[in-house]
Short mmCIF file of C-alpha atoms in Angstrom, two decimals:
data_model
loop_
_atom_site.label_atom_id
_atom_site.label_comp_id
_atom_site.label_asym_id
_atom_site.label_seq_id
_atom_site.Cartn_x
_atom_site.Cartn_y
_atom_site.Cartn_z
CA MET A 1 2.11 -32.66 -29.74
CA THR A 2 -1.48 -33.94 -30.37
CA ASP A 3 -0.51 -36.54 -27.64
CA PHE A 4 -1.15 -34.07 -24.87
CA PHE A 5 -4.97 -33.34 -26.14
CA GLN A 6 -5.32 -37.23 -27.02
CA ALA A 7 -4.51 -37.98 -23.01
CA LEU A 8 -6.86 -35.27 -21.80
CA ALA A 9 -9.59 -37.00 -23.49
CA ASP A 10 -8.31 -40.65 -22.23
CA PRO A 11 -10.78 -41.92 -19.37
CA ASN A 12 -7.91 -43.81 -18.27
CA LEU A 13 -5.87 -40.79 -17.65
CA PRO A 14 -7.93 -38.64 -15.40
CA PHE A 15 -5.26 -37.35 -13.36
CA LEU A 16 -4.23 -34.95 -16.15
CA ARG A 17 -7.73 -33.61 -16.62
CA TYR A 18 -7.67 -32.80 -12.87
CA ALA A 19 -4.55 -31.16 -13.13
CA LEU A 20 -5.20 -28.78 -16.01
CA ILE A 21 -8.63 -28.05 -14.75
CA SER A 22 -7.39 -27.24 -11.21
CA GLY A 23 -4.64 -25.46 -12.57
CA LEU A 24 -6.85 -23.09 -14.63
CA LEU A 25 -9.33 -22.68 -11.52
CA ALA A 26 -6.61 -21.84 -9.13
CA SER A 27 -5.01 -19.09 -11.62
CA ILE A 28 -7.88 -17.04 -10.63
CA PRO A 29 -6.85 -16.56 -6.89
CA PHE A 30 -3.27 -16.99 -7.88
CA GLY A 31 -3.67 -13.93 -10.16
CA ILE A 32 -5.72 -11.73 -7.83
CA ILE A 33 -3.97 -12.23 -4.48
CA GLY A 34 -0.48 -12.10 -6.53
CA SER A 35 -1.33 -8.70 -7.71
CA PHE A 36 -2.00 -7.58 -3.87
CA VAL A 37 1.36 -9.19 -3.21
CA VAL A 38 3.04 -7.47 -5.80
CA VAL A 39 1.95 -4.04 -5.38
CA ARG A 40 1.89 -4.22 -1.61
CA ARG A 41 5.52 -5.69 -1.92
CA ILE A 42 4.96 -8.64 0.30
CA SER A 43 6.40 -11.52 -1.50
CA TYR A 44 8.88 -12.54 1.19
CA ILE A 45 5.79 -12.61 3.50
CA ALA A 46 4.17 -15.11 1.08
CA GLY A 47 7.36 -16.63 1.20
CA ALA A 48 7.65 -17.16 4.88
CA ILE A 49 4.09 -18.44 4.70
CA SER A 50 4.83 -20.95 2.16
CA HIS A 51 7.64 -22.24 3.99
CA CYS A 52 5.37 -22.58 7.17
CA VAL A 53 3.23 -24.88 5.46
CA LEU A 54 5.76 -27.84 5.82
CA ALA A 55 5.65 -27.55 9.50
CA GLY A 56 1.87 -28.29 9.15
CA VAL A 57 2.21 -30.86 6.67
CA GLY A 58 4.99 -32.58 8.95
CA LEU A 59 2.55 -32.03 12.05
CA GLY A 60 -0.39 -33.52 10.01
CA LEU A 61 1.63 -36.73 8.98
CA TYR A 62 2.79 -37.15 12.30
CA LEU A 63 -0.52 -36.81 14.03
CA GLN A 64 -2.03 -39.14 11.69
CA GLN A 65 0.71 -41.81 11.44
CA ALA A 66 2.38 -41.77 14.74
CA VAL A 67 -0.68 -40.60 17.01
CA GLY A 68 -3.29 -42.16 15.24
CA ILE A 69 -5.54 -39.05 14.66
CA ALA A 70 -6.85 -39.90 11.20
CA TRP A 71 -8.90 -36.55 10.51
CA PHE A 72 -5.87 -34.56 11.08
CA THR A 73 -4.48 -34.58 7.57
CA PRO A 74 -1.55 -32.72 6.12
CA PHE A 75 -3.82 -30.72 4.28
CA ILE A 76 -5.83 -29.37 7.34
CA GLY A 77 -2.36 -28.93 9.16
CA ALA A 78 -1.20 -27.03 6.11
CA ILE A 79 -4.11 -24.60 6.36
CA LEU A 80 -3.79 -24.14 9.92
CA ALA A 81 0.07 -23.47 9.55
CA ALA A 82 -0.39 -20.96 6.89
CA LEU A 83 -3.18 -19.06 8.79
CA LEU A 84 -1.07 -19.10 11.86
CA ALA A 85 1.78 -17.54 10.15
CA ALA A 86 -0.57 -14.89 8.80
CA VAL A 87 -1.68 -13.83 11.98
CA ILE A 88 1.84 -13.93 13.45
CA LEU A 89 3.05 -11.73 10.46
CA THR A 90 0.40 -9.22 10.80
CA VAL A 91 0.99 -8.62 14.44
CA VAL A 92 4.69 -8.29 13.73
CA SER A 93 4.10 -5.61 11.17
CA LEU A 94 1.62 -3.46 13.34
CA HIS A 95 4.12 -3.75 16.65
CA ALA A 96 7.62 -4.13 15.14
CA LYS A 97 8.05 -2.07 12.12
CA GLN A 98 12.07 -2.04 12.48
CA ARG A 99 12.61 -5.58 13.09
CA GLU A 100 10.16 -7.53 10.67
CA ASP A 101 12.50 -8.67 8.10
CA SER A 102 14.29 -10.70 10.93
CA VAL A 103 10.95 -12.05 11.91
CA ILE A 104 10.19 -12.99 8.44
CA GLY A 105 13.40 -14.98 8.30
CA ALA A 106 13.12 -16.66 11.57
CA LEU A 107 9.30 -17.72 10.59
CA TRP A 108 10.88 -18.92 7.09
CA ALA A 109 13.46 -21.08 8.54
CA ALA A 110 11.68 -22.15 11.68
CA GLY A 111 8.61 -23.58 9.54
CA MET A 112 10.80 -25.85 7.46
CA ALA A 113 12.83 -27.03 10.60
CA ILE A 114 9.47 -27.95 12.29
CA GLY A 115 7.91 -29.72 9.09
CA LEU A 116 11.10 -31.73 8.91
CA LEU A 117 11.46 -32.96 12.70
CA PHE A 118 8.08 -34.17 12.74
CA ILE A 119 8.65 -35.96 9.15
CA ALA A 120 11.83 -37.70 10.84
CA LYS A 121 9.80 -38.79 13.58
CA THR A 122 7.03 -40.06 11.77
CA PRO A 123 7.18 -43.75 10.88
CA GLY A 124 7.68 -45.28 7.70
CA TYR A 125 8.98 -43.31 4.63
CA ASN A 126 7.88 -39.92 4.06
CA ASP A 127 9.25 -37.94 0.99
CA PRO A 128 9.09 -34.52 1.58
CA MET A 129 10.03 -33.73 -2.02
CA SER A 130 6.41 -33.54 -3.40
CA TYR A 131 5.76 -30.85 -0.94
CA LEU A 132 8.83 -28.73 -1.63
CA PHE A 133 8.89 -29.08 -5.27
CA GLY A 134 5.07 -29.87 -5.78
CA ASN A 135 3.20 -32.33 -8.44
CA ILE A 136 -0.16 -30.74 -10.05
CA LEU A 137 -0.59 -34.43 -11.25
CA LEU A 138 -1.36 -35.77 -7.81
CA ILE A 139 -4.18 -33.28 -7.30
CA GLY A 140 -7.31 -35.49 -7.17
CA LYS A 141 -11.07 -34.64 -6.99
CA SER A 142 -11.42 -33.64 -3.41
CA ASP A 143 -8.80 -30.89 -4.27
CA LEU A 144 -11.11 -29.59 -6.91
CA TYR A 145 -13.50 -29.16 -4.15
CA PHE A 146 -11.29 -26.85 -2.05
CA ILE A 147 -10.25 -24.73 -5.29
CA SER A 148 -13.70 -23.97 -6.23
CA ILE A 149 -14.42 -22.51 -2.61
CA LEU A 150 -11.14 -20.81 -2.67
CA ASP A 151 -12.19 -19.28 -5.96
CA ILE A 152 -15.53 -18.25 -4.59
CA VAL A 153 -14.03 -16.83 -1.32
CA VAL A 154 -11.11 -14.73 -2.98
CA VAL A 155 -13.67 -13.33 -5.97
CA THR A 156 -16.28 -12.57 -3.41
CA VAL A 157 -14.42 -10.80 -0.73
CA VAL A 158 -12.17 -9.00 -2.80
CA THR A 159 -15.06 -7.76 -5.29
CA ILE A 160 -16.71 -6.39 -2.14
CA PHE A 161 -14.16 -4.69 -0.53
CA TYR A 162 -12.11 -3.91 -3.38
CA ASN A 163 -11.94 -0.19 -2.68
CA LYS A 164 -10.47 -0.73 0.77
CA PHE A 165 -8.09 -3.38 -0.18
CA LEU A 166 -6.66 -0.77 -2.92
CA ALA A 167 -6.47 2.00 -0.44
CA LEU A 168 -4.77 -0.32 2.16
CA CYS A 169 -1.83 -1.05 -0.56
CA PHE A 170 -1.49 2.31 -2.14
CA ASP A 171 -1.70 4.29 0.88
CA GLU A 172 -2.10 2.68 4.39
CA GLU A 173 -1.79 5.90 6.41
CA TYR A 174 -4.18 7.83 4.49
CA ALA A 175 -6.98 4.32 4.70
CA ARG A 176 -6.26 4.62 8.51
CA LEU A 177 -7.04 8.54 8.16
CA ARG A 178 -10.31 7.89 6.55
CA GLY A 179 -11.31 5.94 9.51
CA LEU A 180 -10.62 1.92 7.74
CA ASN A 181 -9.45 -0.51 10.33
CA THR A 182 -6.18 -1.07 8.34
CA GLY A 183 -4.93 -3.89 11.04
CA LEU A 184 -7.77 -6.12 10.26
CA LEU A 185 -7.83 -5.38 6.43
CA TYR A 186 -3.81 -6.55 6.54
CA LEU A 187 -5.07 -9.30 8.36
CA ALA A 188 -7.48 -10.46 5.98
CA LEU A 189 -5.47 -9.88 3.03
CA LEU A 190 -2.71 -12.12 4.79
CA CYS A 191 -5.25 -14.86 5.31
CA LEU A 192 -6.60 -14.90 1.94
CA THR A 193 -2.83 -15.10 0.69
CA ALA A 194 -2.08 -18.03 3.46
CA LEU A 195 -5.07 -19.77 1.59
CA THR A 196 -3.81 -19.22 -1.78
CA VAL A 197 -0.29 -20.32 -0.73
CA VAL A 198 -1.38 -23.46 0.47
CA LEU A 199 -2.88 -24.55 -2.98
CA LEU A 200 0.01 -23.02 -4.55
CA VAL A 201 2.18 -25.43 -2.71
CA ARG A 202 0.01 -28.26 -4.07
CA VAL A 203 0.83 -27.07 -8.03
CA VAL A 204 4.54 -25.76 -7.82
CA GLY A 205 5.79 -26.74 -4.38
CA ILE A 206 6.87 -24.73 -1.12
CA VAL A 207 10.15 -23.64 -2.77
CA MET A 208 8.71 -22.31 -5.89
CA VAL A 209 5.37 -20.49 -4.46
CA ILE A 210 6.77 -17.26 -4.64
CA ALA A 211 7.73 -17.55 -8.26
CA LEU A 212 4.04 -18.57 -9.53
CA LEU A 213 2.32 -16.04 -7.16
CA THR A 214 4.62 -13.02 -8.27
CA LEU A 215 5.68 -13.33 -12.05
CA PRO A 216 2.09 -13.29 -13.87
CA ALA A 217 1.18 -10.10 -11.65
CA ALA A 218 4.26 -8.70 -12.43
CA ILE A 219 4.22 -9.45 -16.19
CA ALA A 220 0.97 -8.01 -15.93
CA GLY A 221 1.56 -4.87 -14.12
CA ASN A 222 3.60 -3.66 -17.21
CA PHE A 223 0.56 -3.41 -19.07
CA ALA A 224 -2.18 -2.53 -16.52
CA ARG A 225 -3.58 0.67 -15.92
CA ASN A 226 -5.28 -0.04 -12.86
CA LEU A 227 -5.19 -2.77 -10.07
CA TRP A 228 -8.17 -4.82 -11.19
CA GLN A 229 -6.87 -4.90 -15.11
CA MET A 230 -3.66 -6.07 -13.46
CA MET A 231 -5.35 -8.80 -11.80
CA LEU A 232 -7.45 -9.99 -15.10
CA LEU A 233 -4.35 -10.06 -17.03
CA ALA A 234 -2.68 -11.95 -14.25
CA ILE A 235 -4.89 -14.65 -14.34
CA VAL A 236 -4.73 -15.12 -17.70
CA PHE A 237 -0.84 -15.12 -17.71
CA CYS A 238 -1.30 -17.61 -14.95
CA ALA A 239 -3.37 -19.80 -16.61
CA LEU A 240 -1.24 -19.79 -19.57
CA PHE A 241 1.61 -20.64 -17.90
CA VAL A 242 0.06 -23.73 -16.27
CA PHE A 243 -1.30 -24.66 -19.49
CA SER A 244 1.81 -24.87 -21.27
CA GLY A 245 3.62 -26.02 -18.50
CA LEU A 246 1.60 -29.11 -18.05
CA TRP A 247 1.66 -29.46 -22.42
CA LEU A 248 5.56 -29.34 -22.21
CA SER A 249 6.01 -31.47 -19.03
CA TYR A 250 3.83 -34.39 -20.47
CA SER A 251 5.00 -34.07 -24.03
CA TYR A 252 8.90 -34.17 -22.93
CA ASP A 253 8.41 -36.35 -19.41
CA LEU A 254 9.63 -33.45 -17.45
CA PRO A 255 8.51 -32.52 -13.71
CA SER A 256 5.63 -30.21 -14.10
CA GLY A 257 6.32 -27.48 -11.39
CA PRO A 258 9.78 -26.47 -12.54
CA VAL A 259 8.50 -26.36 -16.19
CA ILE A 260 5.97 -24.01 -15.09
CA ILE A 261 7.99 -21.92 -13.03
CA MET A 262 10.64 -21.73 -16.21
CA ILE A 263 8.00 -20.52 -18.71
CA ALA A 264 7.01 -17.84 -15.95
CA THR A 265 10.72 -16.68 -15.76
CA ALA A 266 11.50 -16.59 -19.39
CA LEU A 267 8.01 -14.91 -20.15
CA TYR A 268 9.18 -12.04 -17.29
CA LEU A 269 12.59 -11.69 -18.78
CA LEU A 270 11.30 -11.20 -22.06
CA VAL A 271 8.73 -8.70 -21.29
CA VAL A 272 11.04 -6.81 -19.06
CA GLY A 273 13.93 -6.72 -21.71
CA VAL A 274 11.56 -5.65 -24.56
CA LEU A 275 10.06 -2.89 -22.59
CA ARG A 276 13.46 -1.54 -21.73
CA LYS A 277 14.36 -1.62 -25.48
CA ILE A 278 11.18 0.24 -26.49
CA ARG A 279 11.65 2.59 -23.62
CA ASP A 280 15.39 3.69 -24.57
CA HIS A 281 14.35 4.36 -28.19
CA MET B 1 -20.93 19.38 6.35
CA GLN B 2 -21.12 20.54 9.93
CA ARG B 3 -20.98 24.19 10.99
CA ILE B 4 -18.11 25.88 12.43
CA ASP B 5 -18.35 27.30 15.95
CA PRO B 6 -16.01 30.92 15.42
CA VAL B 7 -14.91 30.29 19.19
CA THR B 8 -13.63 27.11 19.64
CA PRO B 9 -10.36 26.74 17.81
CA ILE B 10 -9.93 24.39 14.99
CA VAL B 11 -6.92 22.97 16.72
CA GLN B 12 -5.93 23.22 20.35
CA ILE B 13 -2.66 21.70 21.33
CA ASP B 14 -1.54 21.55 25.00
CA ASN B 15 1.56 20.54 26.59
CA LEU B 16 2.01 18.01 24.07
CA SER B 17 5.41 16.22 24.18
CA PHE B 18 6.42 13.02 21.48
CA SER B 19 9.39 10.88 21.90
CA TYR B 20 10.73 8.03 19.89
CA GLU B 21 12.54 5.34 21.30
CA GLN B 22 13.87 7.62 23.99
CA ASN B 23 14.63 10.48 21.53
CA SER B 24 12.67 13.63 22.02
CA ILE B 25 11.09 14.76 19.00
CA LEU B 26 8.52 17.38 20.32
CA THR B 27 8.53 19.14 23.72
CA ASP B 28 5.85 20.91 25.28
CA VAL B 29 4.20 22.05 22.29
CA ASN B 30 1.39 24.42 22.93
CA LEU B 31 -0.35 25.62 19.39
CA THR B 32 -3.84 27.37 18.78
CA ILE B 33 -5.54 27.55 15.29
CA HIS B 34 -8.30 29.28 14.56
CA ASN B 35 -10.55 29.08 11.62
CA LEU B 36 -9.28 30.21 8.08
CA ASP B 37 -5.80 30.82 9.56
CA SER B 38 -3.12 29.72 7.23
CA ILE B 39 0.17 28.21 9.11
CA CYS B 40 3.30 27.44 7.56
CA ILE B 41 5.72 25.11 9.56
CA VAL B 42 9.22 25.60 9.03
CA GLY B 43 12.36 23.75 10.53
CA PRO B 44 15.15 21.58 10.22
CA ASN B 45 15.06 17.78 9.12
CA GLY B 46 14.27 15.67 12.06
CA GLY B 47 12.94 18.75 14.28
CA GLY B 48 9.57 17.24 14.03
CA LYS B 49 7.50 19.05 11.62
CA THR B 50 5.82 15.64 10.21
CA THR B 51 5.72 14.34 13.72
CA LEU B 52 3.64 17.47 14.79
CA ILE B 53 1.27 17.10 11.71
CA LYS B 54 0.62 13.61 12.62
CA CYS B 55 -0.32 14.01 15.93
CA ILE B 56 -2.70 16.55 14.79
CA LEU B 57 -4.26 13.83 12.28
CA GLY B 58 -4.58 11.22 14.90
CA LEU B 59 -1.77 9.03 13.13
CA LEU B 60 0.46 9.19 16.11
CA THR B 61 -0.51 9.62 19.90
CA PRO B 62 1.51 12.05 21.85
CA ASP B 63 3.40 10.67 25.15
CA GLN B 64 2.08 13.54 27.08
CA GLY B 65 -0.32 16.47 26.50
CA THR B 66 -3.68 16.91 24.68
CA VAL B 67 -4.93 17.38 20.77
CA THR B 68 -8.26 18.37 20.08
CA VAL B 69 -9.43 19.00 16.83
CA PHE B 70 -12.55 20.78 16.08
CA GLY B 71 -13.43 20.25 19.77
CA GLY B 72 -12.89 16.60 19.95
CA SER B 73 -10.33 14.18 19.61
CA PRO B 74 -8.41 13.90 16.21
CA GLU B 75 -10.07 10.70 15.33
CA GLN B 76 -13.62 11.91 15.78
CA ALA B 77 -12.31 14.83 13.43
CA HIS B 78 -10.41 12.57 10.75
CA LEU B 79 -13.25 12.85 8.52
CA ARG B 80 -13.19 16.62 8.67
CA MET B 81 -9.34 16.68 7.74
CA GLY B 82 -8.02 16.93 4.16
CA TYR B 83 -4.37 15.66 4.18
CA VAL B 84 -1.86 15.78 1.45
CA PRO B 85 0.92 13.53 2.43
CA GLN B 86 4.81 13.41 1.37
CA TYR B 87 4.56 12.77 -2.27
CA ALA B 88 7.97 10.71 -2.37
CA SER B 89 6.30 8.02 -0.10
CA PHE B 90 4.59 6.43 -3.23
CA ASP B 91 5.42 3.47 -5.50
CA PRO B 92 5.97 5.21 -8.53
CA TYR B 93 4.49 2.22 -10.59
CA PHE B 94 1.23 1.58 -8.49
CA PRO B 95 -1.20 0.73 -11.20
CA ILE B 96 -4.09 3.25 -10.25
CA SER B 97 -6.23 5.55 -12.03
CA VAL B 98 -6.39 9.38 -11.44
CA MET B 99 -10.04 8.94 -10.41
CA GLU B 100 -9.44 5.82 -7.88
CA VAL B 101 -6.83 7.85 -6.16
CA VAL B 102 -9.23 11.06 -5.69
CA CYS B 103 -12.30 8.77 -4.68
CA MET B 104 -10.13 7.35 -1.94
CA GLY B 105 -10.92 10.85 -0.17
CA ARG B 106 -14.26 9.60 -0.03
CA LEU B 107 -13.82 6.05 1.88
CA GLY B 108 -14.95 5.24 5.18
CA GLY B 109 -18.30 6.46 4.17
CA SER B 110 -20.00 2.74 3.78
CA ILE B 111 -18.82 -0.44 5.40
CA SER B 112 -17.63 -2.21 1.87
CA GLY B 113 -16.13 1.07 0.79
CA LYS B 114 -17.91 1.14 -2.46
CA TYR B 115 -18.54 4.57 -3.77
CA SER B 116 -21.62 6.14 -4.00
CA THR B 117 -23.02 8.67 -6.91
CA ARG B 118 -22.37 11.36 -4.62
CA ASP B 119 -19.16 10.36 -3.91
CA LYS B 120 -17.98 10.17 -7.39
CA GLU B 121 -19.59 13.58 -8.36
CA LEU B 122 -17.32 15.30 -5.28
CA ALA B 123 -14.41 13.52 -6.74
CA THR B 124 -15.22 15.05 -10.25
CA ALA B 125 -15.97 18.58 -8.72
CA ALA B 126 -12.38 18.29 -7.08
CA LEU B 127 -10.68 17.05 -10.06
CA GLU B 128 -12.19 19.93 -11.72
CA LYS B 129 -10.94 22.68 -8.94
CA VAL B 130 -7.03 21.44 -9.60
CA ASP B 131 -7.82 21.43 -13.28
CA LEU B 132 -7.19 17.84 -13.93
CA LEU B 133 -10.61 16.58 -14.72
CA LYS B 134 -9.48 15.49 -18.47
CA TYR B 135 -7.17 13.20 -16.77
CA ALA B 136 -9.43 11.41 -14.62
CA ALA B 137 -9.28 8.16 -16.37
CA HIS B 138 -5.28 8.35 -17.08
CA SER B 139 -2.80 6.08 -15.25
CA PHE B 140 -1.43 8.25 -11.58
CA ALA B 141 2.03 6.91 -12.56
CA ALA B 142 1.87 8.51 -16.03
CA LEU B 143 1.35 11.92 -14.84
CA SER B 144 4.27 14.59 -14.12
CA GLY B 145 5.20 15.30 -10.48
CA GLY B 146 3.41 18.70 -10.43
CA GLN B 147 0.14 16.83 -11.52
CA ARG B 148 0.34 14.01 -9.40
CA GLN B 149 0.53 16.57 -6.46
CA ARG B 150 -2.40 17.85 -7.57
CA VAL B 151 -4.22 14.90 -7.86
CA LEU B 152 -3.32 14.09 -3.92
CA ILE B 153 -4.80 17.80 -3.15
CA ALA B 154 -7.88 16.64 -5.08
CA ARG B 155 -8.10 13.63 -3.07
CA ALA B 156 -7.91 15.80 0.22
CA LEU B 157 -10.58 18.10 -1.56
CA ALA B 158 -12.64 15.58 -2.02
CA THR B 159 -13.26 14.98 1.74
CA GLY B 160 -15.02 18.03 2.01
CA CYS B 161 -12.58 18.92 4.86
CA ASP B 162 -12.63 22.13 6.67
CA LEU B 163 -8.87 22.01 7.83
CA LEU B 164 -6.40 21.21 4.97
CA ILE B 165 -2.97 19.49 5.95
CA LEU B 166 -0.17 19.32 3.60
CA ASP B 167 3.35 17.93 4.16
CA GLU B 168 6.34 19.29 1.86
CA PRO B 169 3.98 19.77 -1.11
CA THR B 170 6.20 21.83 -3.04
CA ALA B 171 9.17 19.64 -2.93
CA ASN B 172 9.34 17.75 -6.28
CA ILE B 173 7.67 20.41 -8.23
CA ASP B 174 9.06 23.29 -10.49
CA HIS B 175 8.84 26.64 -10.10
CA THR B 176 6.11 27.28 -12.47
CA ALA B 177 3.96 24.45 -10.91
CA GLU B 178 4.65 26.12 -7.52
CA THR B 179 3.20 29.64 -8.24
CA ARG B 180 -0.01 27.75 -9.51
CA PHE B 181 0.12 25.51 -6.46
CA PHE B 182 0.10 28.67 -4.21
CA ASP B 183 -3.01 30.39 -6.49
CA LEU B 184 -4.85 27.49 -5.94
CA LEU B 185 -3.79 27.40 -1.94
CA SER B 186 -5.01 31.26 -1.48
CA GLY B 187 -8.45 30.37 -3.27
CA PHE B 188 -8.90 27.76 -0.69
CA ASN B 189 -8.08 29.77 2.32
CA GLU B 190 -11.05 31.77 1.73
CA LYS B 191 -13.22 28.66 2.99
CA MET B 192 -10.83 26.48 4.92
CA THR B 193 -8.07 26.46 7.34
CA ILE B 194 -4.66 25.56 5.92
CA LEU B 195 -1.46 23.96 7.63
CA MET B 196 1.44 23.36 5.60
CA VAL B 197 4.95 22.06 6.13
CA THR B 198 7.80 23.42 4.00
CA HIS B 199 11.37 23.68 3.62
CA ASP B 200 10.62 26.66 1.31
CA VAL B 201 10.53 29.81 3.36
CA GLY B 202 10.46 32.29 0.41
CA PHE B 203 6.94 31.57 -0.37
CA ALA B 204 5.95 31.39 3.20
CA SER B 205 6.19 35.14 3.65
CA THR B 206 3.93 35.90 1.03
CA PHE B 207 1.24 33.45 1.36
CA PHE B 208 0.82 32.57 5.09
CA LYS B 209 -0.20 34.79 7.86
CA ARG B 210 1.54 32.93 10.61
CA ILE B 211 4.85 30.80 10.84
CA ALA B 212 5.34 27.68 12.98
CA CYS B 213 9.14 27.19 13.59
CA VAL B 214 9.48 23.45 14.78
CA ASN B 215 12.91 22.34 16.41
CA ASN B 216 11.81 20.23 18.89
CA LYS B 217 9.60 23.09 20.28
CA VAL B 218 7.39 24.99 18.82
CA VAL B 219 7.29 28.96 18.26
CA ILE B 220 4.79 31.23 16.32
CA HIS B 221 5.76 34.12 14.53
CA PRO B 222 3.40 36.42 12.36
CA THR B 223 4.58 36.29 8.70
CA SER B 224 5.75 39.94 9.06
CA GLU B 225 8.44 39.12 11.88
CA LEU B 226 10.29 36.75 9.30
CA THR B 227 14.08 37.79 9.16
CA GLY B 228 17.23 36.51 8.53
CA GLU B 229 18.05 36.10 12.19
CA LEU B 230 14.97 34.43 12.91
CA ILE B 231 15.61 32.14 10.12
CA GLN B 232 19.19 31.45 11.35
CA ASN B 233 17.93 30.75 14.94
CA MET B 234 15.42 28.02 13.74
CA TYR B 235 17.84 26.31 11.54
CA GLY B 236 20.32 26.92 14.29
CA GLY B 237 23.52 27.42 12.16
CA ASP B 238 25.09 29.45 9.49
CA LEU B 239 22.81 29.74 6.71
CA GLN B 240 23.40 31.38 3.62
CA MET B 241 20.51 33.26 2.39
CA ILE B 242 19.43 35.71 -0.46
CA ARG B 243 16.30 37.82 -0.12
CA HIS B 244 14.81 39.32 -3.33
CA ASP B 245 12.03 41.26 -1.86
CA HIS B 246 14.48 43.42 -0.21
CA ARG B 247 16.37 46.67 -0.90
CA CYS B 248 19.38 47.65 0.90
CA GLY B 249 20.54 51.41 1.26
CA GLU B 250 22.56 53.06 3.64
CA GLY B 251 19.79 53.89 6.13
CA GLY B 252 18.60 50.32 6.77
CA HIS B 253 16.68 48.28 4.57
CA SER B 254 12.87 48.39 2.92
CA HIS B 255 10.72 45.95 1.67
CA ASP B 256 9.22 45.93 -1.75
#
């Protein structure tokens, strides 16, 4: 068990330190945006955005390696694809309320399909596994900049417009009646979600994004009296999951993403079970 | 707060029609509401009650006809309307405090949505009016149905509205809470116009000045005209009803 802390201090193993620091810093947007996703009940929308990320990654790989556009990295592709998905989903939710879930499903699958087709046509061997299931140990120094910027953007925007976002999630119709531009607010919320999802993909991968976005917030929701308490608690839970997940995965030589998700799921089930017991008595 | 011109109607609806995916919900509706009026909107489910108030609130745009509120468009007037939506539409687990819900009635005053000291004072005063100030810091989810309803009324009052619009506010509360609710409402009616959707015609006859029967068309009656025949007509079918404020003798019936 002490190995993990020795490894953290080992100058020859910078990747472990980066993984831990980035995981803890990333817990901030995960907790904040995750709370919005849970209370507004848009986890399926976050899932669709996440699967669209593969289309951007595939496009990035293809443009870089087959076409030779060096600056168009998979990371830039991922951000563009996630933001585009956010715009499409906002438009759909504003104009096609009845068929929203069909569009979410279509976008979800099409994102994956486009990504896989681009990857298939990219010369050389490209393994989609690290995108699908994530690898926090691949996070480098440059990712830390992105995470820090995202931290600042999410915290600033949410702090300034907290009351408006709260109204949007609690009672959208009433917010509209008070003269709020709810369409624009919803777009802003989905764009912040999209950026957070790109970061989540690095940590736990496309397939498990929804779990790390929603489980800490869902657990926090059981103890919080209002939304900002829920956000703070979700950040703490998320950081705890990333830290303990990294520790366990390092100690037992297991992939980090699934370990983080299993810890989060186990605690969620425990909390739900214990609370039900308490309420029944 | 803006002064109310006694001549201009609070709400003026002319030839309004609204349909949803080829189904006509409201047809050729004309309605004039004057200051300090109190109107109860009754009618069968799907008859267009909620659609009518959403057109007045500017949340829905009619296909034909015009809606004028305080002499302008509903959008221009939205800060002068207090709205209490159907209570059932809320997520019962939403983490939000009572004070945060009431403060929402003050939103729209600033770009960021931050509440000023004045906003908080008005929200506090509104909570005081519905007798829930001691619950300000409590979780909205932890309150009873009747208390939550009063919080939503406080939110509408915090706007400083001249027109209060309520959609089925008594659907989820018990009889004691309902009696108390109407006491509260009659106090408000001295200063503001009230428009309320309800299923419950019983209370309507004692509190409201006029009744609007909405079933695709809108027909207005003074409350005194409310009879079994009228109710049967507006619900369009067999309806068993028992009135407790009537006494029937051989020479016809008389009111209490």
